mmCIF file of C-alpha atoms in Angstrom:
data_model
loop_
_atom_site.group_PDB
_atom_site.id
_atom_site.type_symbol
_atom_site.label_atom_id
_atom_site.label_comp_id
_atom_site.label_asym_id
_atom_site.label_seq_id
_atom_site.Cartn_x
_atom_site.Cartn_y
_atom_site.Cartn_z
ATOM 1 C CA ALA A 26 107.110 115.162 100.047
ATOM 2 C CA GLN A 27 108.723 112.856 97.420
ATOM 3 C CA THR A 28 110.983 114.408 95.000
ATOM 4 C CA VAL A 29 111.942 112.359 91.891
ATOM 5 C CA THR A 30 115.158 113.744 89.524
ATOM 6 C CA GLN A 31 115.723 112.974 86.197
ATOM 7 C CA SER A 32 119.206 114.670 85.150
ATOM 8 C CA GLN A 33 118.892 113.827 81.344
ATOM 9 C CA PRO A 34 116.742 115.253 79.648
ATOM 10 C CA GLU A 35 118.000 113.763 75.763
ATOM 11 C CA MET A 36 119.642 110.607 75.416
ATOM 12 C CA SER A 37 120.104 108.729 72.013
ATOM 13 C CA VAL A 38 121.230 104.641 71.467
ATOM 14 C CA GLN A 39 121.931 103.037 68.579
ATOM 15 C CA GLU A 40 119.747 99.953 67.987
ATOM 16 C CA ALA A 41 121.096 96.930 69.694
ATOM 17 C CA GLU A 42 122.816 99.386 71.759
ATOM 18 C CA THR A 43 122.174 99.333 75.820
ATOM 19 C CA VAL A 44 121.166 101.809 77.364
ATOM 20 C CA THR A 45 121.039 103.009 80.648
ATOM 21 C CA LEU A 46 118.785 106.174 82.444
ATOM 22 C CA SER A 47 119.604 107.608 85.306
ATOM 23 C CA CYS A 48 116.628 109.085 88.448
ATOM 24 C CA THR A 49 117.829 109.868 91.682
ATOM 25 C CA TYR A 50 114.878 110.476 94.328
ATOM 26 C CA ASP A 51 114.390 111.803 98.323
ATOM 27 C CA THR A 52 111.602 110.730 100.445
ATOM 28 C CA SER A 53 111.004 110.521 103.948
ATOM 29 C CA GLU A 54 109.163 107.383 104.048
ATOM 30 C CA SER A 55 110.985 104.052 104.471
ATOM 31 C CA ASP A 56 108.087 102.383 102.967
ATOM 32 C CA TYR A 57 107.716 103.590 98.691
ATOM 33 C CA TYR A 58 107.572 101.900 95.670
ATOM 34 C CA LEU A 59 109.674 103.211 92.563
ATOM 35 C CA PHE A 60 108.491 102.593 88.604
ATOM 36 C CA TRP A 61 109.823 103.406 85.150
ATOM 37 C CA TYR A 62 106.859 104.055 82.717
ATOM 38 C CA LYS A 63 107.498 104.868 78.739
ATOM 39 C CA GLN A 64 105.176 107.545 76.767
ATOM 40 C CA PRO A 65 105.383 107.301 73.117
ATOM 41 C CA PRO A 66 103.898 109.595 70.594
ATOM 42 C CA SER A 67 100.718 107.826 71.289
ATOM 43 C CA ARG A 68 100.855 109.470 75.104
ATOM 44 C CA GLN A 69 99.668 106.298 76.595
ATOM 45 C CA MET A 70 101.526 105.963 79.775
ATOM 46 C CA ILE A 71 103.247 102.248 79.835
ATOM 47 C CA LEU A 72 104.285 100.641 82.988
ATOM 48 C CA VAL A 73 107.970 99.288 81.673
ATOM 49 C CA ILE A 74 109.030 98.279 85.417
ATOM 50 C CA ARG A 75 108.607 98.309 89.333
ATOM 51 C CA GLN A 76 110.858 98.108 92.321
ATOM 52 C CA GLU A 77 109.546 98.048 96.048
ATOM 53 C CA ALA A 78 112.316 99.420 98.257
ATOM 54 C CA TYR A 79 112.293 96.761 100.754
ATOM 55 C CA LYS A 80 113.791 94.638 97.797
ATOM 56 C CA GLN A 81 117.530 94.091 96.909
ATOM 57 C CA GLN A 82 117.290 92.778 94.366
ATOM 58 C CA ASN A 83 117.073 94.733 91.335
ATOM 59 C CA ALA A 84 113.717 94.437 88.824
ATOM 60 C CA THR A 85 114.291 92.885 85.354
ATOM 61 C CA GLU A 86 111.555 92.364 82.702
ATOM 62 C CA ASN A 87 112.763 91.243 79.619
ATOM 63 C CA ARG A 88 115.315 93.658 78.673
ATOM 64 C CA PHE A 89 115.108 95.853 80.926
ATOM 65 C CA SER A 90 116.723 96.391 84.122
ATOM 66 C CA VAL A 91 117.714 98.510 86.948
ATOM 67 C CA ASN A 92 120.020 99.011 89.055
ATOM 68 C CA PHE A 93 118.317 100.466 92.807
ATOM 69 C CA GLN A 94 121.085 101.661 94.879
ATOM 70 C CA LYS A 95 118.910 102.848 98.497
ATOM 71 C CA ALA A 96 121.690 104.135 100.558
ATOM 72 C CA ALA A 97 122.760 106.528 97.383
ATOM 73 C CA LYS A 98 118.547 106.901 96.611
ATOM 74 C CA SER A 99 119.179 106.454 92.983
ATOM 75 C CA PHE A 100 117.020 104.201 90.599
ATOM 76 C CA SER A 101 118.683 103.838 87.095
ATOM 77 C CA LEU A 102 117.064 102.268 84.311
ATOM 78 C CA LYS A 103 119.045 99.979 81.942
ATOM 79 C CA ILE A 104 117.620 98.925 78.234
ATOM 80 C CA SER A 105 119.566 95.871 76.424
ATOM 81 C CA ASP A 106 119.607 95.564 73.175
ATOM 82 C CA SER A 107 117.817 98.621 72.032
ATOM 83 C CA GLN A 108 115.321 98.156 69.419
ATOM 84 C CA LEU A 109 113.651 101.205 67.643
ATOM 85 C CA GLY A 110 109.954 100.359 69.475
ATOM 86 C CA ASP A 111 112.123 101.744 72.897
ATOM 87 C CA ALA A 112 112.185 105.577 71.730
ATOM 88 C CA ALA A 113 109.967 107.726 74.122
ATOM 89 C CA MET A 114 109.873 109.661 76.972
ATOM 90 C CA TYR A 115 110.985 108.002 79.965
ATOM 91 C CA PHE A 116 109.490 108.841 83.216
ATOM 92 C CA CYS A 117 111.154 107.575 86.397
ATOM 93 C CA ALA A 118 108.534 107.982 89.634
ATOM 94 C CA SER A 119 107.342 106.971 92.906
ATOM 95 C CA CYS A 120 105.539 106.571 95.255
ATOM 96 C CA THR A 121 105.087 105.763 99.321
ATOM 97 C CA GLY A 122 103.416 102.566 100.676
ATOM 98 C CA THR A 123 100.332 104.886 102.164
ATOM 99 C CA ALA A 124 100.094 107.910 100.261
ATOM 100 C CA SER A 125 99.447 105.623 96.929
ATOM 101 C CA LYS A 126 99.763 108.374 94.496
ATOM 102 C CA LEU A 127 102.947 109.178 91.809
ATOM 103 C CA THR A 128 105.124 111.679 91.401
ATOM 104 C CA PHE A 129 106.958 111.672 88.610
ATOM 105 C CA GLY A 130 111.013 112.791 87.714
ATOM 106 C CA THR A 131 110.732 115.320 84.772
ATOM 107 C CA GLY A 132 111.161 112.569 82.289
ATOM 108 C CA THR A 133 114.152 111.318 79.936
ATOM 109 C CA ARG A 134 113.384 111.555 75.962
ATOM 110 C CA LEU A 135 114.899 107.996 74.397
ATOM 111 C CA GLN A 136 115.995 107.964 70.416
ATOM 112 C CA VAL A 137 117.240 105.300 68.899
ATOM 113 C CA THR A 138 119.335 105.016 65.506
ATOM 114 C CA LEU A 139 119.915 102.501 63.400
ATOM 115 C CA GLY B 6 95.159 92.747 81.616
ATOM 116 C CA ALA B 7 93.638 96.267 83.271
ATOM 117 C CA VAL B 8 91.935 98.711 81.085
ATOM 118 C CA VAL B 9 91.011 102.597 81.206
ATOM 119 C CA SER B 10 89.169 104.096 79.198
ATOM 120 C CA GLN B 11 89.197 108.029 78.968
ATOM 121 C CA HIS B 12 86.708 109.602 77.224
ATOM 122 C CA PRO B 13 86.740 111.689 74.949
ATOM 123 C CA SER B 14 90.707 111.734 73.394
ATOM 124 C CA TRP B 15 90.447 115.240 72.159
ATOM 125 C CA VAL B 16 88.246 117.976 72.396
ATOM 126 C CA ILE B 17 88.075 122.101 71.501
ATOM 127 C CA CYS B 18 86.011 124.055 73.271
ATOM 128 C CA LYS B 19 85.063 127.970 73.952
ATOM 129 C CA SER B 20 86.113 130.375 76.549
ATOM 130 C CA GLY B 21 84.105 130.424 79.491
ATOM 131 C CA THR B 22 82.586 126.920 78.722
ATOM 132 C CA SER B 23 82.550 123.677 80.817
ATOM 133 C CA VAL B 24 84.180 120.356 79.952
ATOM 134 C CA LYS B 25 83.556 117.026 81.357
ATOM 135 C CA ILE B 26 85.967 114.215 80.484
ATOM 136 C CA GLU B 27 85.394 110.885 81.791
ATOM 137 C CA CYS B 28 87.553 108.425 83.084
ATOM 138 C CA ARG B 29 86.207 104.629 83.118
ATOM 139 C CA SER B 30 87.765 101.513 84.729
ATOM 140 C CA LEU B 31 86.663 98.437 81.973
ATOM 141 C CA ASP B 32 87.426 95.592 83.950
ATOM 142 C CA PHE B 33 87.761 96.047 87.481
ATOM 143 C CA GLN B 34 86.953 98.060 90.368
ATOM 144 C CA ALA B 35 88.966 101.560 91.090
ATOM 145 C CA THR B 36 87.718 103.178 94.972
ATOM 146 C CA THR B 37 90.567 105.526 93.324
ATOM 147 C CA MET B 38 91.712 106.775 90.524
ATOM 148 C CA PHE B 39 93.865 110.075 90.037
ATOM 149 C CA TRP B 40 93.663 112.732 87.439
ATOM 150 C CA TYR B 41 97.270 114.150 85.924
ATOM 151 C CA ARG B 42 98.071 117.448 84.303
ATOM 152 C CA GLN B 43 100.899 117.101 81.222
ATOM 153 C CA PHE B 44 102.149 120.243 79.584
ATOM 154 C CA PRO B 45 103.754 119.800 75.913
ATOM 155 C CA LYS B 46 106.970 119.057 76.670
ATOM 156 C CA GLN B 47 106.705 118.265 80.954
ATOM 157 C CA SER B 48 106.528 115.842 83.304
ATOM 158 C CA LEU B 49 103.136 114.624 84.762
ATOM 159 C CA MET B 50 101.972 116.804 87.475
ATOM 160 C CA LEU B 51 99.146 115.169 89.818
ATOM 161 C CA MET B 52 96.288 117.603 90.585
ATOM 162 C CA ALA B 53 93.508 115.543 92.606
ATOM 163 C CA THR B 54 93.187 112.220 94.066
ATOM 164 C CA SER B 55 89.086 110.960 93.441
ATOM 165 C CA ASN B 56 87.772 108.510 95.510
ATOM 166 C CA GLU B 57 84.290 106.708 95.487
ATOM 167 C CA GLY B 58 81.941 108.107 97.149
ATOM 168 C CA SER B 59 83.300 111.147 98.725
ATOM 169 C CA LYS B 60 85.095 113.843 98.241
ATOM 170 C CA ALA B 61 88.217 113.885 96.480
ATOM 171 C CA THR B 62 91.857 115.541 97.275
ATOM 172 C CA TYR B 63 93.306 118.114 95.412
ATOM 173 C CA GLU B 64 97.024 118.903 95.393
ATOM 174 C CA GLN B 65 98.365 122.449 96.376
ATOM 175 C CA GLY B 66 97.614 125.281 94.171
ATOM 176 C CA VAL B 67 95.060 123.476 92.169
ATOM 177 C CA GLU B 68 91.743 125.136 92.223
ATOM 178 C CA LYS B 69 88.439 122.985 93.455
ATOM 179 C CA ASP B 70 85.868 125.088 92.332
ATOM 180 C CA LYS B 71 87.937 125.212 88.885
ATOM 181 C CA PHE B 72 87.970 121.216 88.203
ATOM 182 C CA LEU B 73 85.422 119.442 89.561
ATOM 183 C CA ILE B 74 85.812 115.871 90.381
ATOM 184 C CA ASN B 75 82.987 113.704 90.672
ATOM 185 C CA HIS B 76 83.467 109.628 91.754
ATOM 186 C CA ALA B 77 79.797 108.597 91.825
ATOM 187 C CA SER B 78 80.752 104.445 91.061
ATOM 188 C CA LEU B 79 83.491 102.112 91.906
ATOM 189 C CA THR B 80 83.896 102.138 87.921
ATOM 190 C CA LEU B 81 83.826 106.239 86.786
ATOM 191 C CA SER B 82 85.300 109.151 88.174
ATOM 192 C CA THR B 83 84.698 112.465 85.642
ATOM 193 C CA LEU B 84 86.654 115.425 86.208
ATOM 194 C CA THR B 85 84.964 118.833 84.569
ATOM 195 C CA VAL B 86 87.495 122.349 83.877
ATOM 196 C CA THR B 87 84.896 124.908 84.961
ATOM 197 C CA SER B 88 84.168 128.131 82.842
ATOM 198 C CA ALA B 89 87.910 126.783 81.092
ATOM 199 C CA HIS B 90 90.419 129.892 79.290
ATOM 200 C CA PRO B 91 93.225 129.106 77.077
ATOM 201 C CA GLU B 92 95.552 128.258 79.652
ATOM 202 C CA ASP B 93 93.610 125.516 80.509
ATOM 203 C CA SER B 94 94.400 123.841 77.389
ATOM 204 C CA SER B 95 97.064 120.945 78.400
ATOM 205 C CA PHE B 96 97.247 116.966 78.564
ATOM 206 C CA TYR B 97 94.685 115.412 80.795
ATOM 207 C CA ILE B 98 95.343 112.263 81.986
ATOM 208 C CA CYS B 99 92.993 109.900 84.586
ATOM 209 C CA SER B 100 94.776 106.684 86.475
ATOM 210 C CA ALA B 101 93.638 104.115 88.303
ATOM 211 C CA ARG B 102 94.249 101.344 90.320
ATOM 212 C CA ASP B 103 92.227 97.804 91.194
ATOM 213 C CA ALA B 104 90.561 97.589 93.976
ATOM 214 C CA GLY B 105 90.850 94.156 95.031
ATOM 215 C CA ALA B 106 94.637 93.923 94.034
ATOM 216 C CA GLY B 107 95.719 96.148 96.588
ATOM 217 C CA VAL B 108 97.075 99.028 97.601
ATOM 218 C CA ASN B 109 100.880 99.661 96.009
ATOM 219 C CA SER B 110 100.340 97.138 92.486
ATOM 220 C CA PRO B 111 100.560 99.100 89.706
ATOM 221 C CA LEU B 112 97.868 102.029 88.594
ATOM 222 C CA HIS B 113 96.344 101.914 85.127
ATOM 223 C CA PHE B 114 95.923 104.770 82.628
ATOM 224 C CA GLY B 115 93.657 106.200 80.077
ATOM 225 C CA ASN B 116 94.478 107.192 76.411
ATOM 226 C CA GLY B 117 94.584 110.880 78.402
ATOM 227 C CA THR B 118 92.500 114.251 76.452
ATOM 228 C CA ARG B 119 94.099 117.185 74.739
ATOM 229 C CA LEU B 120 91.954 119.489 75.540
ATOM 230 C CA THR B 121 92.280 122.545 73.788
ATOM 231 C CA VAL B 122 90.935 125.837 74.668
ATOM 232 C CA THR B 123 90.099 128.676 72.287
#
């Protein structure tokens, strides 16, 4: 079984600043994938970034990057140069190579202030 | 990009009636679709995995006779909430994986359906 834990129910960041959202996970599988999804008020799930567990290099997508610590089973998301449009719920998720179904964390609500 | 259309986006029904929610992959084929449920301010909980041409796989605690899933084609899965009760009120989201993109390609999500049972 997989579990995903997000210990920060809410976070706040000033516009143009950097914020890091935490996520830890647990899995017995060796082949797995990790994701960060964004859910704005529209409730549409938007993929932010994806990390393959077998890759040591941290994934990066423009202003979004992850810090993947495999031994610690940690997968944090860093948002640089925060923008008002980044305000949303952020969900960390995992899936195994064989199951292909996502297990989500409880989410972190990010507020972006002026 | 790959688009998943979910319909309706919002439905209100009376207790005891059944409601059908459709999930369509518009520009790709999906042998597997997933149905999630999200309560207010909570996470997405997987309800079931919908498999084209075969029975759905339900997660523990989800009543298969209550939540009927049909995946009759490569582009359409339906979730029917039978004999709905107020406690079934929730936000239901489907997701689909492009069958041609590999088993670990990203999922594409529908816009969700808000169900209110009165």
